[in-house]
Amino acid sequence: MRRSQLATALIATSVVALAACGGNQPSGTGDAGTQQTPTANPSAVTGSLTWWDTSDATNEAPVFKELIADFNKQYPNVKINYQSVPFGEAQNKFKTAAAAKSGAPDILRAEVAWVPEFASLGYLYKLDGTPLAAGQDDFLPAAHGSTQFNGGTYGVPQVTDTLGLMYNKKLLADAGVQPPTTWDEMKTAAEAIKSKTGKDGAYLNPAGYYLLPFIYGEGGDLLDTEAKKITVNAAPSVAGITKAQELQGSPGFVKAPATEAYKAMMDSFNAGKVGMIVQGPWETAAVTKATGFGGADNLGIAPVPAGSAKQGGPVGGHDYVVWSGMSEDKAQAAIAFIEFMSSAESQAKISDELGLLPARKSAYDKVTTPLVKQWQTPMEKAVQRAWIPEGGQLFAPLDQAATSLMIKKADPNATLDGVAQKYKTEVVKDYATE
């Protein structure tokens, strides 16, 4: 099946699918993602789809299986062949199957960095002109950005995330400080927590992804994709790392170990031994359940502190994507399934049961878990990453550098020059350097 034939099939089914999928339209006769009375009989939608779910098989997959059951109550003649595929294996497994044009799933839950890579290889169906590309205004800008490649739409956001400031309300109150809004305020607050409570003030994870809020805060980034230029070693990025090192060496900040730093950070925070961390929503549920923390009422969530230029953490998450080799007879069913799974109701259910963040703005009105709603402001400030095919390869060199920078206090200029050189020789070879 040629891509052009499938495009015709998908677009031709759009009008029918919009009617048949009435319960979960992203656009058209009602608000984005809201439940509606179907204007056509959903039993007319038929087909068999294979879906690779890359979520955690133990803790997350049961909720997605519940959603499939809900979908089948409305669409009884669509069979979903659910397959749980380990996240660490899915990227290469999908590429191998897609390249062989055999064994790839019709629909994949893809990490956001995979979308431009798969699209550049011709492995994803371009959704422009179909209902799945409509109603994009209801998606948070950063989540929507992850579905775009070369001006086209190649995915539908499922869940999203970013880094924010998690803080222990009691420790901050005991120290008489407010949640910081800038890195300088965080420095002051950490010292106050240490001196007035005896507990540590803050813990920074020495990993590449966790350095991005500092780089963004000074107006820097890893790449300038429009100019096709490597900027990880440019002055703003160096200034961001310098600020991170300044905080790391300040009173009240924990000196991270060279190994297992992430675990050490979470163990300390969960035990109520540190006041503030920069972390993502995936740890929210674990923190609130931790014996020594003090429960959900003691957890505060705010955007990451700002630098001198801006404020925001990197965007992460997952998207639904369609294999470009999917046969045309499945088009209408695929539209119905993805619309249902990405609706505001479905995203709210995922959030309430798993603590994951909705990618739709309208879903936050339906979420009943207060802490999930507190992540909306950090998400609104989230910074889009470089949505290029090589985007997923940018973090290994930065992770290596982070250990030297944050634990060994290596020189930011020289270290980031080394990262830039690796980008030039191994990742984005056609980009210019500083």
XYZ file of C-alpha atoms in Angstrom:
434
model
C 0.000 0.000 0.000
C 1.575 3.266 -1.099
C 1.461 6.204 1.329
C -0.523 8.225 -1.220
C -3.205 5.554 -1.336
C -3.456 5.447 2.421
C -3.623 9.239 2.546
C -6.584 9.177 0.186
C -8.225 6.482 2.278
C -7.780 8.330 5.553
C -8.977 11.645 4.219
C -11.912 9.995 2.461
C -13.025 8.452 5.743
C -12.713 11.720 7.663
C -16.298 12.868 7.242
C -17.649 9.436 8.105
C -15.278 9.074 11.030
C -16.131 12.477 12.455
C -19.752 11.431 12.587
C -19.101 7.914 13.816
C -16.550 9.086 16.385
C -18.847 11.753 17.783
C -18.138 10.844 21.383
C -14.538 12.029 21.249
C -14.077 14.606 18.510
C -11.162 17.005 18.781
C -13.075 19.498 16.643
C -16.343 20.019 14.856
C -19.719 20.215 16.562
C -18.501 20.537 20.160
C -15.665 21.498 22.440
C -12.357 19.716 21.983
C -12.257 16.324 23.611
C -15.743 16.456 25.173
C -18.175 13.569 25.176
C -21.019 13.957 22.690
C -23.941 11.934 21.512
C -22.811 10.083 18.370
C -24.450 11.408 15.215
C -23.986 8.100 13.461
C -24.026 4.501 14.661
C -20.524 3.638 15.988
C -21.212 -0.010 15.151
C -20.634 0.988 11.531
C -16.944 1.481 12.343
C -15.146 -1.842 11.898
C -11.590 -3.088 11.753
C -8.762 -4.787 13.600
C -5.845 -2.734 14.912
C -2.578 -3.693 16.588
C -1.435 -1.263 19.260
C 1.997 -1.330 20.856
C 1.720 0.159 24.341
C 5.123 1.157 25.735
C 3.871 2.148 29.178
C 4.952 0.358 32.357
C 3.406 -3.098 32.119
C 2.743 -3.399 35.846
C 1.680 0.047 37.033
C 0.335 1.800 33.942
C -0.818 -0.776 31.389
C -3.926 -1.870 33.358
C -5.401 1.618 32.999
C -4.859 1.631 29.237
C -6.523 -1.764 29.033
C -9.503 -0.300 30.908
C -9.693 2.452 28.300
C -9.717 -0.136 25.515
C -12.664 -1.807 27.227
C -14.430 1.577 27.410
C -13.694 2.144 23.726
C -15.187 -1.202 22.786
C -18.400 -0.378 24.632
C -18.869 2.410 22.101
C -17.172 0.719 19.142
C -18.011 -2.987 19.496
C -16.845 -3.897 15.994
C -13.281 -2.617 16.314
C -10.828 -5.182 17.669
C -7.732 -3.843 19.416
C -4.856 -6.309 19.456
C -3.104 -4.941 22.521
C 0.605 -5.660 22.876
C 2.740 -4.453 25.767
C 6.233 -3.700 24.436
C 9.024 -2.771 26.878
C 9.893 0.898 26.474
C 13.613 0.210 26.207
C 13.068 -2.146 23.269
C 10.285 -0.372 21.388
C 12.274 2.233 19.452
C 14.585 -0.206 17.672
C 11.916 -2.882 17.397
C 9.584 -0.500 15.592
C 12.314 0.754 13.253
C 13.309 -2.794 12.351
C 9.730 -3.845 11.612
C 8.902 -0.655 9.710
C 12.021 -0.954 7.580
C 11.133 -4.568 6.770
C 7.523 -3.532 6.062
C 6.409 -6.444 8.200
C 5.427 -6.779 11.833
C 5.051 -3.110 12.711
C 1.961 -2.122 14.736
C -0.789 -0.011 13.218
C -0.523 2.359 16.188
C 2.407 2.991 18.539
C 2.773 4.850 21.818
C 5.953 6.760 20.938
C 8.218 8.810 23.168
C 8.180 12.400 21.912
C 11.785 12.318 20.667
C 10.998 9.305 18.465
C 8.351 11.084 16.407
C 10.626 13.265 14.234
C 13.088 10.399 13.855
C 10.428 7.961 12.626
C 8.816 10.627 10.441
C 12.136 11.437 8.758
C 12.534 7.753 7.885
C 9.092 7.600 6.277
C 7.747 5.232 8.932
C 4.838 7.412 10.108
C 1.644 8.444 8.402
C 1.295 12.197 7.937
C -1.983 13.136 9.611
C -2.608 16.482 7.934
C -6.032 16.555 6.319
C -7.492 14.022 8.760
C -9.568 14.627 11.923
C -6.525 13.658 13.993
C -4.783 16.881 12.958
C -7.794 19.034 13.809
C -8.487 20.792 17.107
C -4.813 21.320 17.885
C -5.516 24.487 19.889
C -6.734 22.321 22.782
C -3.300 20.748 23.197
C -0.663 22.430 25.325
C 1.787 24.142 22.929
C 4.794 22.097 24.013
C 2.885 18.817 23.686
C 1.599 19.818 20.251
C 5.111 20.743 19.148
C 6.288 17.184 19.689
C 3.940 15.952 16.943
C 5.315 18.275 14.266
C 8.024 17.584 11.710
C 8.862 19.616 8.597
C 5.556 21.456 8.825
C 3.471 18.288 9.072
C 1.592 16.531 11.875
C 2.742 12.984 12.633
C 1.220 12.249 16.020
C -1.458 12.994 18.599
C -0.334 13.798 22.165
C -1.199 11.158 24.775
C 0.470 12.426 27.952
C 3.019 15.130 28.597
C 5.472 16.143 31.285
C 8.137 18.644 32.224
C 10.411 19.450 35.129
C 9.076 21.553 37.983
C 9.979 22.526 41.524
C 8.773 20.013 44.134
C 8.969 21.282 47.696
C 8.218 20.198 51.249
C 5.666 22.728 52.513
C 6.454 22.135 56.173
C 10.191 22.644 55.786
C 9.688 25.862 53.836
C 7.173 27.113 56.416
C 9.475 26.226 59.322
C 12.247 28.181 57.604
C 9.937 31.126 56.937
C 10.492 31.125 53.167
C 8.203 31.052 50.156
C 8.579 28.759 47.122
C 11.322 30.402 45.052
C 10.552 31.842 41.633
C 14.177 32.483 40.637
C 17.425 30.558 41.105
C 18.725 33.315 43.374
C 15.631 32.970 45.576
C 16.196 29.205 45.669
C 19.755 29.795 46.836
C 18.530 32.001 49.675
C 15.707 29.615 50.613
C 18.022 26.590 50.717
C 20.394 28.330 53.113
C 17.474 29.361 55.335
C 16.069 25.816 55.469
C 19.465 24.441 56.449
C 20.138 27.033 59.133
C 16.648 27.077 60.675
C 15.567 23.438 60.434
C 18.798 21.473 60.262
C 17.519 19.706 57.128
C 19.067 20.094 53.692
C 17.648 22.906 51.617
C 17.846 21.572 48.057
C 19.109 18.670 45.960
C 20.017 19.004 42.279
C 20.218 15.865 40.134
C 23.534 15.916 38.181
C 22.109 14.709 34.853
C 21.930 16.331 31.439
C 18.133 16.590 31.218
C 18.078 18.326 34.613
C 20.542 20.977 33.436
C 18.152 22.220 30.755
C 16.143 24.558 33.050
C 19.407 26.342 33.902
C 20.398 26.594 30.231
C 16.916 27.771 29.223
C 16.883 30.200 32.134
C 19.764 32.195 30.658
C 18.294 32.120 27.162
C 20.386 29.202 25.936
C 19.614 25.887 24.257
C 21.441 22.855 22.920
C 20.805 23.728 19.264
C 19.412 26.498 17.103
C 17.514 24.351 14.622
C 16.509 27.254 12.364
C 20.087 28.424 11.933
C 21.343 24.809 12.051
C 23.872 25.797 14.674
C 25.176 24.048 17.791
C 24.593 26.345 20.768
C 25.257 24.112 23.773
C 28.577 25.908 24.247
C 27.327 29.418 23.450
C 27.519 32.144 26.103
C 23.918 31.785 27.391
C 24.305 28.027 27.850
C 27.625 28.494 29.652
C 25.974 31.092 31.890
C 23.217 28.602 32.753
C 25.692 25.921 33.758
C 27.678 28.444 35.749
C 24.527 29.304 37.690
C 23.861 25.604 38.336
C 27.391 25.164 39.670
C 26.964 28.247 41.870
C 23.855 26.771 43.475
C 25.410 23.323 43.818
C 28.224 24.794 45.884
C 26.014 27.013 48.048
C 25.025 26.393 51.689
C 22.018 24.114 51.998
C 22.545 22.296 48.707
C 23.353 18.581 48.898
C 26.577 17.371 47.314
C 25.341 14.582 45.033
C 27.165 11.238 44.874
C 28.919 10.203 41.669
C 26.621 7.185 41.251
C 22.928 6.586 41.951
C 22.390 10.330 42.414
C 18.778 10.175 41.275
C 17.894 7.491 43.822
C 19.730 9.346 46.566
C 17.811 12.532 45.749
C 14.424 10.806 45.840
C 15.247 8.850 48.997
C 16.159 12.088 50.781
C 13.125 14.011 49.568
C 10.705 11.163 50.288
C 12.086 10.896 53.814
C 11.484 14.592 54.471
C 15.211 15.318 54.744
C 15.457 17.933 51.946
C 13.245 20.905 51.203
C 13.342 21.304 47.408
C 14.145 19.302 44.289
C 13.770 19.811 40.542
C 11.730 16.829 39.376
C 8.991 15.614 37.040
C 5.384 14.525 37.651
C 6.269 10.857 37.290
C 7.449 10.925 40.920
C 4.375 12.682 42.343
C 2.510 9.549 43.407
C 5.595 7.971 45.003
C 6.352 11.109 47.007
C 2.831 11.380 48.408
C 2.874 7.714 49.434
C 6.300 7.837 51.072
C 6.153 7.064 54.798
C 8.419 9.899 55.893
C 7.206 12.701 53.652
C 3.897 13.748 55.155
C 1.356 12.969 52.471
C -0.098 14.817 49.494
C -0.999 17.886 51.556
C 2.680 18.472 52.317
C 3.791 18.454 48.665
C 4.067 21.729 46.802
C 4.521 21.993 43.020
C 5.618 25.087 41.099
C 7.418 25.943 37.857
C 11.188 25.607 37.932
C 12.795 28.849 39.110
C 13.703 31.396 36.473
C 17.110 32.535 35.360
C 17.887 36.017 34.102
C 16.166 35.452 30.733
C 13.254 33.024 31.100
C 11.629 30.210 33.054
C 10.739 26.675 32.074
C 11.692 23.020 31.978
C 11.971 20.705 28.955
C 8.871 19.032 27.566
C 8.584 15.258 27.562
C 5.797 12.726 27.151
C 4.311 10.330 24.609
C 2.300 10.542 21.390
C 0.066 8.195 19.418
C 1.484 7.624 15.931
C 0.251 5.634 12.919
C 2.531 3.356 10.906
C 2.786 4.502 7.304
C 2.270 0.938 6.095
C -1.162 0.537 7.691
C -3.722 -0.818 5.223
C -6.505 1.479 4.047
C -9.326 -0.675 5.451
C -8.186 0.225 8.973
C -8.234 3.983 8.522
C -11.652 4.748 9.981
C -11.063 2.494 12.997
C -7.641 4.076 13.624
C -9.157 7.554 13.641
C -11.878 6.456 16.061
C -9.439 4.724 18.410
C -6.894 7.536 18.626
C -9.604 10.170 19.062
C -11.105 8.173 21.914
C -7.771 7.493 23.619
C -6.619 11.124 23.324
C -9.924 12.713 24.396
C -10.139 14.948 27.438
C -12.054 12.252 29.313
C -9.467 9.571 28.592
C -6.571 11.853 29.483
C -8.288 12.858 32.735
C -8.786 9.200 33.669
C -5.108 8.472 32.986
C -4.141 11.430 35.165
C -6.411 10.568 38.079
C -5.342 6.933 38.159
C -1.662 7.248 37.253
C -0.661 10.836 38.018
C 0.468 11.433 34.418
C -0.217 14.863 32.948
C -2.878 15.554 30.317
C -1.708 17.003 27.018
C -5.112 18.660 26.491
C -5.965 21.946 28.197
C -9.618 20.922 28.570
C -8.660 17.725 30.411
C -7.421 19.685 33.415
C -11.006 20.783 34.129
C -11.978 17.116 34.382
C -9.081 15.911 36.533
C -10.056 15.417 40.182
C -6.569 14.924 41.633
C -5.385 18.334 42.951
C -1.663 17.659 42.512
C -2.135 16.899 38.811
C -3.815 20.267 38.361
C -0.860 21.932 40.066
C 1.340 20.730 37.201
C -0.643 22.769 34.649
C 1.313 25.971 35.316
C 4.734 24.312 34.951
C 3.473 22.709 31.725
C 2.359 26.061 30.346
C 5.929 27.296 30.833
C 7.531 24.161 29.373
C 10.111 24.730 26.640
C 9.911 22.741 23.423
C 12.940 20.636 22.702
C 14.625 20.332 19.326
C 12.079 18.311 17.320
C 14.603 16.902 14.885
C 15.385 13.267 14.015
C 18.578 13.398 16.066
C 16.915 14.918 19.144
C 17.037 11.723 21.151
C 20.808 11.493 20.703
C 21.587 14.820 22.362
C 21.480 13.616 25.958
C 24.189 10.969 26.185
C 27.026 13.522 25.695
C 25.269 15.983 28.020
C 24.835 13.335 30.724
C 28.533 12.582 30.653
C 29.298 16.267 30.923
C 26.826 16.773 33.770
C 28.771 14.460 36.052
C 31.961 16.425 35.470
C 30.231 19.783 35.761
C 28.103 19.207 38.852
C 30.213 16.758 40.863
C 33.786 17.465 39.792
C 33.186 21.200 39.150
C 34.744 21.057 35.688
C 35.180 24.260 33.695
C 31.871 25.025 31.901
C 33.478 26.504 28.780
C 35.846 23.612 28.137
C 33.307 20.943 29.067
C 30.539 22.339 26.890
C 33.011 22.783 24.030
C 33.560 19.042 24.322
C 29.811 18.387 24.162
C 29.544 20.617 21.108
C 32.328 18.692 19.404
C 30.539 15.389 20.042
C 27.355 16.844 18.599
C 29.284 17.933 15.506
C 31.059 14.621 14.933
C 28.382 12.171 16.087
C 24.891 13.727 16.090
C 24.260 16.785 13.880
C 27.189 16.684 11.494
C 25.759 19.333 9.170
C 25.336 21.924 11.945
C 27.769 24.799 12.435
C 29.624 25.269 15.722
C 30.386 28.336 17.780
